[in-house]
């Protein structure tokens, strides 16, 4: 059997064993697509069921989350934590609160997280969790009661040496605060290292809030620099207007880029003078409003409810909202308008068909597991600070983040070259992350 046939047969087993989880199949297929070239050179990675073990989470926890709304009505949501792989360190990965969350989504995110965390070079395993709870439109008290109920079950499965959750869609500083408070109450321990993304006044790291977006901007700058360009004067479109998008916009602007469009689930705004970040932050972070309100402050800007943000011409595109938001039609529009770089701020926002369009057009494309790894890397720095009861200055932490992103960029570039696919960040990131995890799994035996 050729290595390609072997990888295909393992992929078919994974699909059959995990029926009805299309996002997980998609994430696995993307990694599997890089594996046969590795197995051609290193056949021992196919021994001892290594790939099969890697695809099966070490532990999957599904639990009931009952809570009471402000009117006294009882709601029941479903909670998840998938502890995927702990070969490099405690499970590490965010919690997502969104109505679309199900086991397949959590497994896709957890699987990606294994390789992303390996790429950071830091001692963190891969995991992910969340709930189908929708925080949108809920009062502060309702969100708090939900978080307390969620943590009442989750607390017995996590810990600073076991599993360290953080935020993701729908889980920001507010939710991490409620979750941490309940963990402390249930365990009677001030265990700072059990969650990351905490407030900087009580164990959080400087730059953690900004890290995913800042890191993606650093990564894009590194991509441009390999072609003797930079973000300075470059026209950029960023989808989303949540944690990742806002801080990607901030750092791109600091590096001289012109961000002309961003979005939320209700539509997108275009401001050809450049997005006014203060206004955007006020709408999204303070008022928890909709991006459409931006035009109230800037009448020259436009809001489009029905349409694709990827129709807006740009040099650089950063999909930073959610999975599969950039399809082949969108990729074709980007290429037609002359895009040079696409980097994933979100997890798996680009469909396989869109990646094919970008590859064929020779657009530099960075997968999320490399480009958005700055968030989890800074979470690992938060864990380091918690372990040493220390807290680092903003600039020092930001410099460490930039350095880590530079190293991830180099690893992806060098690995792609080593395996005969120069400039292919997808294969470079997949192969580099896989080898790190696979070597550790072999060293630790069949567990
Ligand atoms: P947030 O909840 O802070 O923001 C998500 C943003 O995406 C919101 O603006 C939301 O709009 C928008 N959005 C969600 N669904 C859609 C949709 N279908 N169409 C258009 N816009 C949409 O989440 P984050 O910024 O934290 O996460 C964004 C992505 O980045 C996710 O894929 C996440 O997994 C990934 N990521 C996050 C990390 C982090 O540190 N937070 C780390 C690494 C990856 P609305 O307000 O209308 O819902």
PDB file of N, CA and C in Angstrom, residues 23 44 51 65 74 113 116 122 128 155 162 204 206 231 234 285 296 319-321 330 338 342 351 373 376 435 447:
ATOM      1  N   UNK A  23     -17.281  19.329  10.147  1.00  0.00           N
ATOM      2  CA  UNK A  23     -16.167  20.263  10.412  1.00  0.00           C
ATOM      3  C   UNK A  23     -14.934  19.503  10.891  1.00  0.00           C
ATOM      4  N   UNK A  44       8.163   5.294  10.042  1.00  0.00           N
ATOM      5  CA  UNK A  44       7.865   4.853  11.419  1.00  0.00           C
ATOM      6  C   UNK A  44       6.690   5.619  12.037  1.00  0.00           C
ATOM      7  N   UNK A  51      -1.226   7.587  13.946  1.00  0.00           N
ATOM      8  CA  UNK A  51      -2.166   8.559  13.359  1.00  0.00           C
ATOM      9  C   UNK A  51      -3.575   8.297  13.883  1.00  0.00           C
ATOM     10  N   UNK A  65     -26.055  21.666  31.369  1.00  0.00           N
ATOM     11  CA  UNK A  65     -25.844  22.965  32.016  1.00  0.00           C
ATOM     12  C   UNK A  65     -27.215  23.637  32.220  1.00  0.00           C
ATOM     13  N   UNK A  74     -36.417  28.088  33.480  1.00  0.00           N
ATOM     14  CA  UNK A  74     -35.234  27.220  33.494  1.00  0.00           C
ATOM     15  C   UNK A  74     -34.850  26.853  32.060  1.00  0.00           C
ATOM     16  N   UNK A 113      -6.082  22.548  17.451  1.00  0.00           N
ATOM     17  CA  UNK A 113      -5.339  23.125  18.573  1.00  0.00           C
ATOM     18  C   UNK A 113      -4.075  22.315  18.889  1.00  0.00           C
ATOM     19  N   UNK A 116      -1.445  23.550  16.390  1.00  0.00           N
ATOM     20  CA  UNK A 116      -1.172  24.971  16.644  1.00  0.00           C
ATOM     21  C   UNK A 116      -0.294  25.122  17.886  1.00  0.00           C
ATOM     22  N   UNK A 122       5.837  25.835  22.841  1.00  0.00           N
ATOM     23  CA  UNK A 122       5.614  25.974  24.286  1.00  0.00           C
ATOM     24  C   UNK A 122       4.969  24.689  24.820  1.00  0.00           C
ATOM     25  N   UNK A 128     -10.312  21.679  23.676  1.00  0.00           N
ATOM     26  CA  UNK A 128     -11.274  22.740  23.335  1.00  0.00           C
ATOM     27  C   UNK A 128     -12.593  22.425  24.026  1.00  0.00           C
ATOM     28  N   UNK A 155     -15.381  22.041  36.663  1.00  0.00           N
ATOM     29  CA  UNK A 155     -14.248  22.247  37.581  1.00  0.00           C
ATOM     30  C   UNK A 155     -13.549  20.944  37.954  1.00  0.00           C
ATOM     31  N   UNK A 162      -3.556  20.053  34.495  1.00  0.00           N
ATOM     32  CA  UNK A 162      -4.400  19.082  33.792  1.00  0.00           C
ATOM     33  C   UNK A 162      -4.954  19.660  32.497  1.00  0.00           C
ATOM     34  N   UNK A 204      -4.095  37.864  35.218  1.00  0.00           N
ATOM     35  CA  UNK A 204      -4.041  37.812  33.758  1.00  0.00           C
ATOM     36  C   UNK A 204      -2.747  38.394  33.228  1.00  0.00           C
ATOM     37  N   UNK A 206      -0.621  40.772  30.568  1.00  0.00           N
ATOM     38  CA  UNK A 206      -0.666  41.849  29.590  1.00  0.00           C
ATOM     39  C   UNK A 206      -0.633  41.224  28.199  1.00  0.00           C
ATOM     40  N   UNK A 231       3.433  45.820   5.879  1.00  0.00           N
ATOM     41  CA  UNK A 231       2.034  46.260   5.966  1.00  0.00           C
ATOM     42  C   UNK A 231       1.888  47.753   5.685  1.00  0.00           C
ATOM     43  N   UNK A 234      -0.465  49.230   3.075  1.00  0.00           N
ATOM     44  CA  UNK A 234      -1.204  48.131   2.443  1.00  0.00           C
ATOM     45  C   UNK A 234      -2.691  48.202   2.805  1.00  0.00           C
ATOM     46  N   UNK A 285     -17.371  46.654  22.063  1.00  0.00           N
ATOM     47  CA  UNK A 285     -16.909  46.195  23.378  1.00  0.00           C
ATOM     48  C   UNK A 285     -17.669  46.858  24.531  1.00  0.00           C
ATOM     49  N   UNK A 296     -23.440  55.822  11.926  1.00  0.00           N
ATOM     50  CA  UNK A 296     -24.003  56.958  12.681  1.00  0.00           C
ATOM     51  C   UNK A 296     -22.887  57.950  13.031  1.00  0.00           C
ATOM     52  N   UNK A 319      -9.592  36.726   7.277  1.00  0.00           N
ATOM     53  CA  UNK A 319     -10.868  36.209   7.785  1.00  0.00           C
ATOM     54  C   UNK A 319     -10.744  35.916   9.277  1.00  0.00           C
ATOM     55  N   UNK A 320     -11.493  36.644  10.111  1.00  0.00           N
ATOM     56  CA  UNK A 320     -11.287  36.575  11.560  1.00  0.00           C
ATOM     57  C   UNK A 320     -12.595  36.445  12.325  1.00  0.00           C
ATOM     58  N   UNK A 321     -13.629  35.871  11.662  1.00  0.00           N
ATOM     59  CA  UNK A 321     -14.930  35.735  12.324  1.00  0.00           C
ATOM     60  C   UNK A 321     -15.205  34.294  12.732  1.00  0.00           C
ATOM     61  N   UNK A 330     -16.012  33.633  -2.863  1.00  0.00           N
ATOM     62  CA  UNK A 330     -15.353  34.772  -2.209  1.00  0.00           C
ATOM     63  C   UNK A 330     -13.878  34.823  -2.590  1.00  0.00           C
ATOM     64  N   UNK A 338      -7.162  41.351  -6.942  1.00  0.00           N
ATOM     65  CA  UNK A 338      -5.714  41.500  -6.760  1.00  0.00           C
ATOM     66  C   UNK A 338      -5.162  41.208  -5.388  1.00  0.00           C
ATOM     67  N   UNK A 342      -3.614  36.062   2.106  1.00  0.00           N
ATOM     68  CA  UNK A 342      -4.778  35.736   2.942  1.00  0.00           C
ATOM     69  C   UNK A 342      -4.244  34.995   4.163  1.00  0.00           C
ATOM     70  N   UNK A 351     -12.752  27.711   3.157  1.00  0.00           N
ATOM     71  CA  UNK A 351     -13.162  26.355   2.761  1.00  0.00           C
ATOM     72  C   UNK A 351     -12.050  25.706   1.924  1.00  0.00           C
ATOM     73  N   UNK A 373      -1.940  31.622  16.129  1.00  0.00           N
ATOM     74  CA  UNK A 373      -1.384  30.938  17.306  1.00  0.00           C
ATOM     75  C   UNK A 373      -0.911  31.902  18.400  1.00  0.00           C
ATOM     76  N   UNK A 376      -2.957  31.584  21.873  1.00  0.00           N
ATOM     77  CA  UNK A 376      -2.633  30.493  22.793  1.00  0.00           C
ATOM     78  C   UNK A 376      -1.182  30.610  23.283  1.00  0.00           C
ATOM     79  N   UNK A 435       5.095  16.554  13.271  1.00  0.00           N
ATOM     80  CA  UNK A 435       6.340  15.879  13.660  1.00  0.00           C
ATOM     81  C   UNK A 435       6.631  16.098  15.150  1.00  0.00           C
ATOM     82  N   UNK A 447       0.000   5.059  24.762  1.00  0.00           N
ATOM     83  CA  UNK A 447      -0.851   5.485  25.899  1.00  0.00           C
ATOM     84  C   UNK A 447      -2.113   6.141  25.351  1.00  0.00           C
TER      85      UNK A 447
END
